[in-house]
Backbone as a printed PyTorch tensor [residue, N CA C, xyz], in Angstrom:
tensor([[[  75.1180,  -44.5880, -108.4410],
         [  75.5360,  -44.7550, -106.9200],
         [  76.4150,  -43.1540, -106.4700]],

        [[  77.3570,  -43.1970, -107.6030],
         [  77.9580,  -42.1700, -106.5580],
         [  77.5890,  -40.5180, -106.3570]],

        [[  76.7720,  -40.7700, -107.3470],
         [  76.0800,  -38.9830, -107.4520],
         [  74.9850,  -39.1110, -106.3630]],

        [[  74.9940,  -40.4380, -105.8210],
         [  73.6520,  -40.1500, -104.7790],
         [  74.5450,  -40.0320, -103.0710]],

        [[  75.7570,  -40.8440, -103.5140],
         [  76.7950,  -40.6670, -101.9480],
         [  77.1100,  -38.9550, -102.0460]],

        [[  77.1340,  -38.8400, -102.9420],
         [  77.6170,  -37.5440, -103.4630],
         [  77.0170,  -36.1950, -102.5360]],

        [[  75.6600,  -36.7990, -103.2850],
         [  74.2640,  -35.7210, -102.8380],
         [  73.9640,  -36.0170, -101.5470]],

        [[  74.1380,  -37.0090, -100.7780],
         [  73.9890,  -37.4390,  -99.0340],
         [  74.8750,  -36.5470,  -98.9400]],

        [[  75.8640,  -37.1740,  -98.6750],
         [  77.4230,  -35.8420,  -98.2820],
         [  77.3780,  -35.0030,  -98.2490]],

        [[  76.6090,  -33.6090,  -98.9280],
         [  76.6270,  -32.0910,  -99.1750],
         [  75.6550,  -32.3730,  -98.5250]],

        [[  74.4800,  -33.4320,  -98.5510],
         [  73.3290,  -32.2660,  -97.5390],
         [  73.3520,  -32.9400,  -96.3200]],

        [[  74.2610,  -33.9530,  -96.0740],
         [  74.8240,  -33.9560,  -94.4190],
         [  75.4990,  -32.9320,  -93.8290]],

        [[  76.5080,  -32.2660,  -94.7910],
         [  77.4050,  -30.9670,  -94.6120],
         [  76.5370,  -29.7720,  -94.2970]],

        [[  75.6280,  -30.1430,  -95.6310],
         [  74.7030,  -28.6860,  -94.5380],
         [  73.8310,  -28.5810,  -93.5210]],

        [[  73.3090,  -29.7490,  -93.6120],
         [  72.6240,  -29.1780,  -91.9100],
         [  74.1650,  -29.2450,  -91.5700]],

        [[  74.8900,  -29.4660,  -91.5230],
         [  76.1780,  -29.4440,  -90.0730],
         [  76.3970,  -27.6490,  -89.7530]],

        [[  76.5370,  -27.0090,  -90.9020],
         [  77.0980,  -25.6170,  -91.7400],
         [  75.7260,  -25.5860,  -90.9850]],

        [[  74.0920,  -25.4220,  -91.6770],
         [  73.0150,  -25.0060,  -90.6580],
         [  72.9780,  -25.2650,  -88.9700]],

        [[  73.5600,  -26.1480,  -88.4340],
         [  73.3430,  -26.2160,  -87.1140],
         [  74.1320,  -25.1240,  -86.6690]],

        [[  75.3390,  -25.3520,  -86.7020],
         [  76.5270,  -24.0080,  -86.3660],
         [  76.2110,  -23.1410,  -86.3130]],

        [[  75.6340,  -22.6870,  -87.6930],
         [  75.2350,  -20.8160,  -87.6220],
         [  74.1310,  -20.5570,  -87.1160]],

        [[  73.3350,  -21.6700,  -86.6700],
         [  72.3240,  -21.0650,  -86.0940],
         [  72.2150,  -21.5850,  -83.8560]],

        [[  73.8380,  -21.3590,  -83.6190],
         [  73.5320,  -22.1520,  -82.3870],
         [  73.7680,  -20.5710,  -81.6930]],

        [[  73.0490,  -20.7220,  -80.6280],
         [  72.6030,  -19.4820,  -79.9980],
         [  74.3180,  -19.0130,  -79.2780]],

        [[  73.8180,  -17.7330,  -79.1440],
         [  75.4640,  -16.8270,  -78.9020],
         [  75.1710,  -16.3040,  -77.3460]],

        [[  76.1890,  -16.4960,  -76.3860],
         [  75.6360,  -15.8180,  -74.8330],
         [  76.1600,  -14.4260,  -74.9150]],

        [[  77.7830,  -14.5590,  -75.5130],
         [  77.6240,  -13.0820,  -75.6110],
         [  77.1760,  -11.7380,  -76.3530]],

        [[  76.1370,  -12.3160,  -77.3960],
         [  75.4910,  -11.5790,  -77.8970],
         [  74.5320,  -11.7350,  -76.5740]],

        [[  73.7460,  -12.8070,  -76.2100],
         [  72.8300,  -12.3640,  -75.4060],
         [  73.1300,  -11.6520,  -73.4830]],

        [[  73.8950,  -11.6680,  -73.3720],
         [  74.6810,  -11.1790,  -72.5640],
         [  74.4740,   -9.2460,  -72.9800]],

        [[  74.8710,   -8.7460,  -74.3180],
         [  74.8320,   -7.2930,  -74.3870],
         [  73.3350,   -6.8330,  -75.0310]],

        [[  72.4770,   -8.1850,  -75.1490],
         [  71.0870,   -7.5720,  -75.0490],
         [  70.1080,   -7.8020,  -72.9510]],

        [[  70.8220,   -8.8510,  -73.2060],
         [  70.3750,   -8.4640,  -71.6430],
         [  70.3640,   -7.0060,  -70.6840]],

        [[  71.7440,   -6.6710,  -71.1580],
         [  72.1960,   -5.8220,  -70.7820],
         [  71.1750,   -4.9060,  -70.7610]],

        [[  70.8340,   -4.4250,  -71.9920],
         [  70.2700,   -3.0910,  -72.4460],
         [  68.7510,   -2.9890,  -72.4690]],

        [[  68.1940,   -4.7030,  -71.5560],
         [  67.2800,   -4.6540,  -71.7600],
         [  66.5590,   -4.8530,  -70.9550]],

        [[  66.8910,   -5.9720,  -69.9360],
         [  66.5260,   -6.8360,  -69.0560],
         [  67.4520,   -6.1940,  -67.6690]],

        [[  68.2910,   -6.1810,  -67.3940],
         [  69.3380,   -5.5110,  -66.4960],
         [  68.3750,   -4.7680,  -65.1800]],

        [[  67.8870,   -4.3160,  -66.5620],
         [  67.1730,   -2.8830,  -64.3590],
         [  66.0340,   -4.0590,  -63.8700]],

        [[  65.7250,   -4.6990,  -64.0050],
         [  64.6670,   -6.0940,  -63.4080],
         [  65.0490,   -6.6420,  -63.0800]],

        [[  65.6950,   -7.1170,  -63.8030],
         [  66.4600,   -8.5500,  -63.7250],
         [  67.9290,   -8.9250,  -63.0180]],

        [[  68.5690,   -7.7210,  -62.8970],
         [  69.8530,   -7.5840,  -62.3680],
         [  70.8260,   -8.3320,  -63.0170]],

        [[  72.0770,   -7.3710,  -62.9790],
         [  73.4760,   -7.6870,  -63.9990],
         [  74.0060,   -8.9150,  -63.8380]],

        [[  73.7740,   -9.9270,  -63.0690],
         [  73.4980,  -11.2330,  -63.3870],
         [  72.4180,  -12.3600,  -62.7550]],

        [[  71.5340,  -11.7190,  -63.1890],
         [  70.1860,  -12.5980,  -63.7350],
         [  69.3290,  -12.5840,  -62.3750]],

        [[  70.3920,  -11.9580,  -60.7490],
         [  69.4630,  -12.4890,  -59.9920],
         [  68.9370,  -10.8610,  -59.4000]],

        [[  67.2010,  -11.0040,  -59.4110],
         [  66.3860,  -10.1310,  -59.0640],
         [  66.9940,   -8.3200,  -58.3470]],

        [[  66.4780,   -7.7540,  -59.2020],
         [  66.6200,   -6.4060,  -57.7440],
         [  65.5950,   -6.1720,  -57.0550]],

        [[  64.5000,   -6.4960,  -57.2040],
         [  63.7010,   -6.7740,  -56.1440],
         [  62.7850,   -8.0840,  -56.1170]],

        [[  62.0410,   -8.8650,  -55.1320],
         [  60.9480,   -9.8860,  -55.3020],
         [  60.2200,  -10.4350,  -56.6260]],

        [[  59.5000,   -9.2690,  -56.2740],
         [  58.3440,   -9.1410,  -57.5680],
         [  58.9260,   -9.7610,  -59.2970]],

        [[  60.2260,   -9.8870,  -59.2420],
         [  60.9540,   -9.6370,  -60.5130],
         [  61.8170,  -11.0400,  -60.2480]],

        [[  61.3170,  -12.1670,  -60.9680],
         [  61.9460,  -13.9060,  -61.2760],
         [  63.5790,  -13.9560,  -61.6520]],

        [[  64.1180,  -14.2890,  -60.4840],
         [  65.4240,  -14.9230,  -61.2530],
         [  66.0720,  -15.2820,  -61.4950]],

        [[  66.4550,  -15.5050,  -63.0800],
         [  66.6880,  -15.7510,  -64.2270],
         [  68.2110,  -16.7070,  -65.0530]],

        [[  69.3470,  -16.5940,  -63.4680],
         [  69.8500,  -16.7350,  -63.7490],
         [  69.8970,  -18.7570,  -63.7490]],

        [[  70.8860,  -19.4010,  -64.4250],
         [  70.7080,  -21.1440,  -64.5130],
         [  69.4270,  -21.0880,  -64.5620]],

        [[  68.1380,  -20.4680,  -65.0130],
         [  67.0200,  -20.7990,  -65.3690],
         [  67.1760,  -22.2300,  -67.1700]],

        [[  66.7580,  -23.1660,  -67.2580],
         [  67.0750,  -24.3420,  -68.1960],
         [  66.6690,  -23.2180,  -69.4000]],

        [[  67.4180,  -22.8310,  -70.6350],
         [  67.3920,  -22.4160,  -72.0550],
         [  66.0560,  -22.3780,  -72.3080]],

        [[  65.7460,  -23.5440,  -72.4900],
         [  64.6860,  -23.8410,  -73.7600],
         [  63.0070,  -23.3480,  -72.5490]],

        [[  63.4840,  -23.4400,  -71.5160],
         [  62.1380,  -22.4720,  -70.5540],
         [  62.3500,  -20.8220,  -70.8540]],

        [[  63.0730,  -20.6490,  -70.6080],
         [  63.8950,  -19.2410,  -70.8850],
         [  62.5000,  -18.4120,  -72.2060]],

        [[  63.0630,  -19.5570,  -73.2840],
         [  62.8530,  -19.0930,  -75.1060],
         [  61.3450,  -19.0640,  -74.7410]],

        [[  60.6050,  -20.9720,  -74.4810],
         [  59.4360,  -20.4260,  -74.2660],
         [  58.7590,  -19.3710,  -73.6970]],

        [[  59.0310,  -18.7470,  -72.1650],
         [  58.8150,  -18.1480,  -71.8800],
         [  58.4970,  -16.3260,  -72.6660]],

        [[  59.4730,  -16.0280,  -73.2190],
         [  60.0660,  -14.8610,  -73.7950],
         [  59.3340,  -15.5000,  -75.3840]],

        [[  59.3310,  -15.9420,  -76.1470],
         [  58.2480,  -16.6840,  -77.2870],
         [  56.6370,  -15.8060,  -76.4390]],

        [[  56.1840,  -16.2740,  -75.2480],
         [  54.8540,  -16.1030,  -75.2060],
         [  54.8590,  -15.1910,  -74.5850]],

        [[  55.6240,  -13.9880,  -73.8540],
         [  55.3430,  -12.8240,  -74.0560],
         [  55.4500,  -11.5920,  -75.3050]],

        [[  56.5880,  -12.1520,  -76.2680],
         [  56.2930,  -11.7760,  -77.5360],
         [  55.7000,  -11.8830,  -78.6290]],

        [[  54.8000,  -13.2500,  -78.6250],
         [  53.3900,  -13.4220,  -79.3810],
         [  51.9830,  -13.0430,  -78.7210]],

        [[  52.5340,  -12.8680,  -77.1090],
         [  51.3500,  -12.6470,  -76.4340],
         [  50.6280,  -13.6940,  -76.2110]],

        [[  50.2790,  -14.7470,  -75.7730],
         [  49.5480,  -16.1000,  -75.5390],
         [  49.9560,  -16.2820,  -74.2680]],

        [[  51.1940,  -15.3810,  -73.5330],
         [  51.3840,  -15.1260,  -71.4880],
         [  51.2980,  -13.4220,  -71.8050]],

        [[  50.3440,  -13.0720,  -70.7860],
         [  49.7000,  -11.1550,  -70.7960],
         [  50.9610,  -11.3390,  -69.4380]],

        [[  51.8370,   -9.8330,  -69.4830],
         [  52.2000,   -9.1240,  -68.7500],
         [  52.5100,   -7.8580,  -69.0280]],

        [[  52.2300,   -7.0790,  -68.6050],
         [  52.2980,   -5.4020,  -68.9940],
         [  53.4630,   -4.9540,  -68.9020]],

        [[  54.3310,   -5.6300,  -68.1330],
         [  55.8240,   -4.9180,  -68.5940],
         [  56.5610,   -6.0840,  -69.0520]],

        [[  55.9910,   -7.1600,  -69.0110],
         [  57.0500,   -8.4840,  -70.2910],
         [  56.9420,   -8.2150,  -71.2770]],

        [[  55.8640,   -7.9840,  -71.7990],
         [  55.3540,   -7.9000,  -73.0230],
         [  55.8830,   -6.7000,  -74.2490]],

        [[  56.1890,   -5.4560,  -73.4620],
         [  56.7260,   -4.1940,  -74.3830],
         [  58.0270,   -4.6830,  -74.3480]],

        [[  58.3530,   -5.2940,  -73.4510],
         [  59.9190,   -5.4500,  -73.7430],
         [  60.4850,   -6.7840,  -74.4300]],

        [[  59.8160,   -7.8880,  -74.6860],
         [  59.7100,   -9.3110,  -75.6470],
         [  59.7170,   -8.5760,  -77.2350]],

        [[  58.6530,   -7.9030,  -77.0300],
         [  58.1460,   -7.2180,  -78.3350],
         [  59.0800,   -7.1210,  -79.6920]],

        [[  60.2490,   -6.6820,  -79.3450],
         [  60.7430,   -5.6200,  -80.3880],
         [  61.8310,   -7.3120,  -80.8380]],

        [[  62.1790,   -8.3030,  -79.5380],
         [  62.5600,   -9.4770,  -79.6680],
         [  62.5650,  -10.4250,  -81.1570]],

        [[  63.5180,  -10.6590,  -81.8430],
         [  63.3770,  -11.6880,  -82.9610],
         [  64.1920,  -13.0310,  -82.1890]],

        [[  63.2710,  -14.2030,  -83.3880],
         [  63.8410,  -15.3790,  -82.6630],
         [  65.4640,  -15.5290,  -81.9540]],

        [[  66.0770,  -15.0610,  -82.9380],
         [  67.7350,  -14.8280,  -82.4700],
         [  67.9140,  -14.2350,  -80.8750]],

        [[  67.4140,  -13.2250,  -81.3000],
         [  67.8470,  -12.5460,  -79.6960],
         [  67.2650,  -13.2040,  -78.7660]],

        [[  66.2920,  -13.9920,  -78.7370],
         [  65.4670,  -14.6710,  -77.2560],
         [  66.6320,  -15.8910,  -77.7610]],

        [[  67.1470,  -16.1210,  -78.3270],
         [  67.7670,  -17.9040,  -78.2980],
         [  69.1270,  -17.2800,  -77.2090]],

        [[  69.3890,  -16.0940,  -78.1610],
         [  71.1230,  -15.4860,  -77.5650],
         [  70.6610,  -14.8920,  -75.9300]],

        [[  69.7720,  -14.4390,  -75.4360],
         [  69.2530,  -14.0680,  -74.4950],
         [  69.2400,  -15.1640,  -73.6060]],

        [[  68.7760,  -16.3850,  -73.7940],
         [  68.1200,  -17.8550,  -73.0690],
         [  70.0030,  -18.1270,  -72.8160]],

        [[  70.3660,  -18.5260,  -73.6980],
         [  71.7170,  -18.6210,  -73.4960],
         [  72.2990,  -17.9450,  -72.2120]],

        [[  72.4940,  -16.7910,  -72.9310],
         [  73.1520,  -16.3030,  -72.5110],
         [  73.2940,  -16.6150,  -70.3500]],

        [[  71.6210,  -15.9350,  -69.9780],
         [  71.0130,  -16.5010,  -69.0470],
         [  71.6940,  -17.6850,  -68.4960]],

        [[  70.6100,  -19.1770,  -69.3080],
         [  71.1650,  -20.2840,  -68.8970],
         [  72.1400,  -20.9400,  -68.4670]],

        [[  73.9010,  -20.2010,  -68.3620],
         [  74.8370,  -20.3540,  -68.4450],
         [  75.5240,  -20.0160,  -66.9120]],

        [[  74.5810,  -18.5330,  -66.5590],
         [  74.5550,  -18.8700,  -65.0540],
         [  74.3520,  -18.6870,  -64.3270]],

        [[  74.8030,  -18.7290,  -63.0340],
         [  75.0580,  -19.8510,  -61.4510],
         [  74.0500,  -18.8810,  -60.9930]],

        [[  72.4790,  -19.8510,  -60.8460],
         [  71.9190,  -19.2080,  -60.0610],
         [  71.8410,  -18.9560,  -58.5610]]])
């Protein structure tokens, strides 16, 4: 019984560490955004032209879903696909965390 309690506690602690370690980093996302996205979507996520969407304040999961769709080709856009193609899942999560933290 004691061994099982220790194992369950250790597993729970491992889940907590994994959750904390996988949290998106908005500061890293900002740096990625500034080197990849800012030319069209503006420094603060407000686009430079009406043809580009404003991204500031969008819901984080929405941004993740859209970037992943561009990344894997399920959403076709000749401008966004090459921009999203080199991004990892972590990059996408970090960019989404940054953009969702901005005021619209």
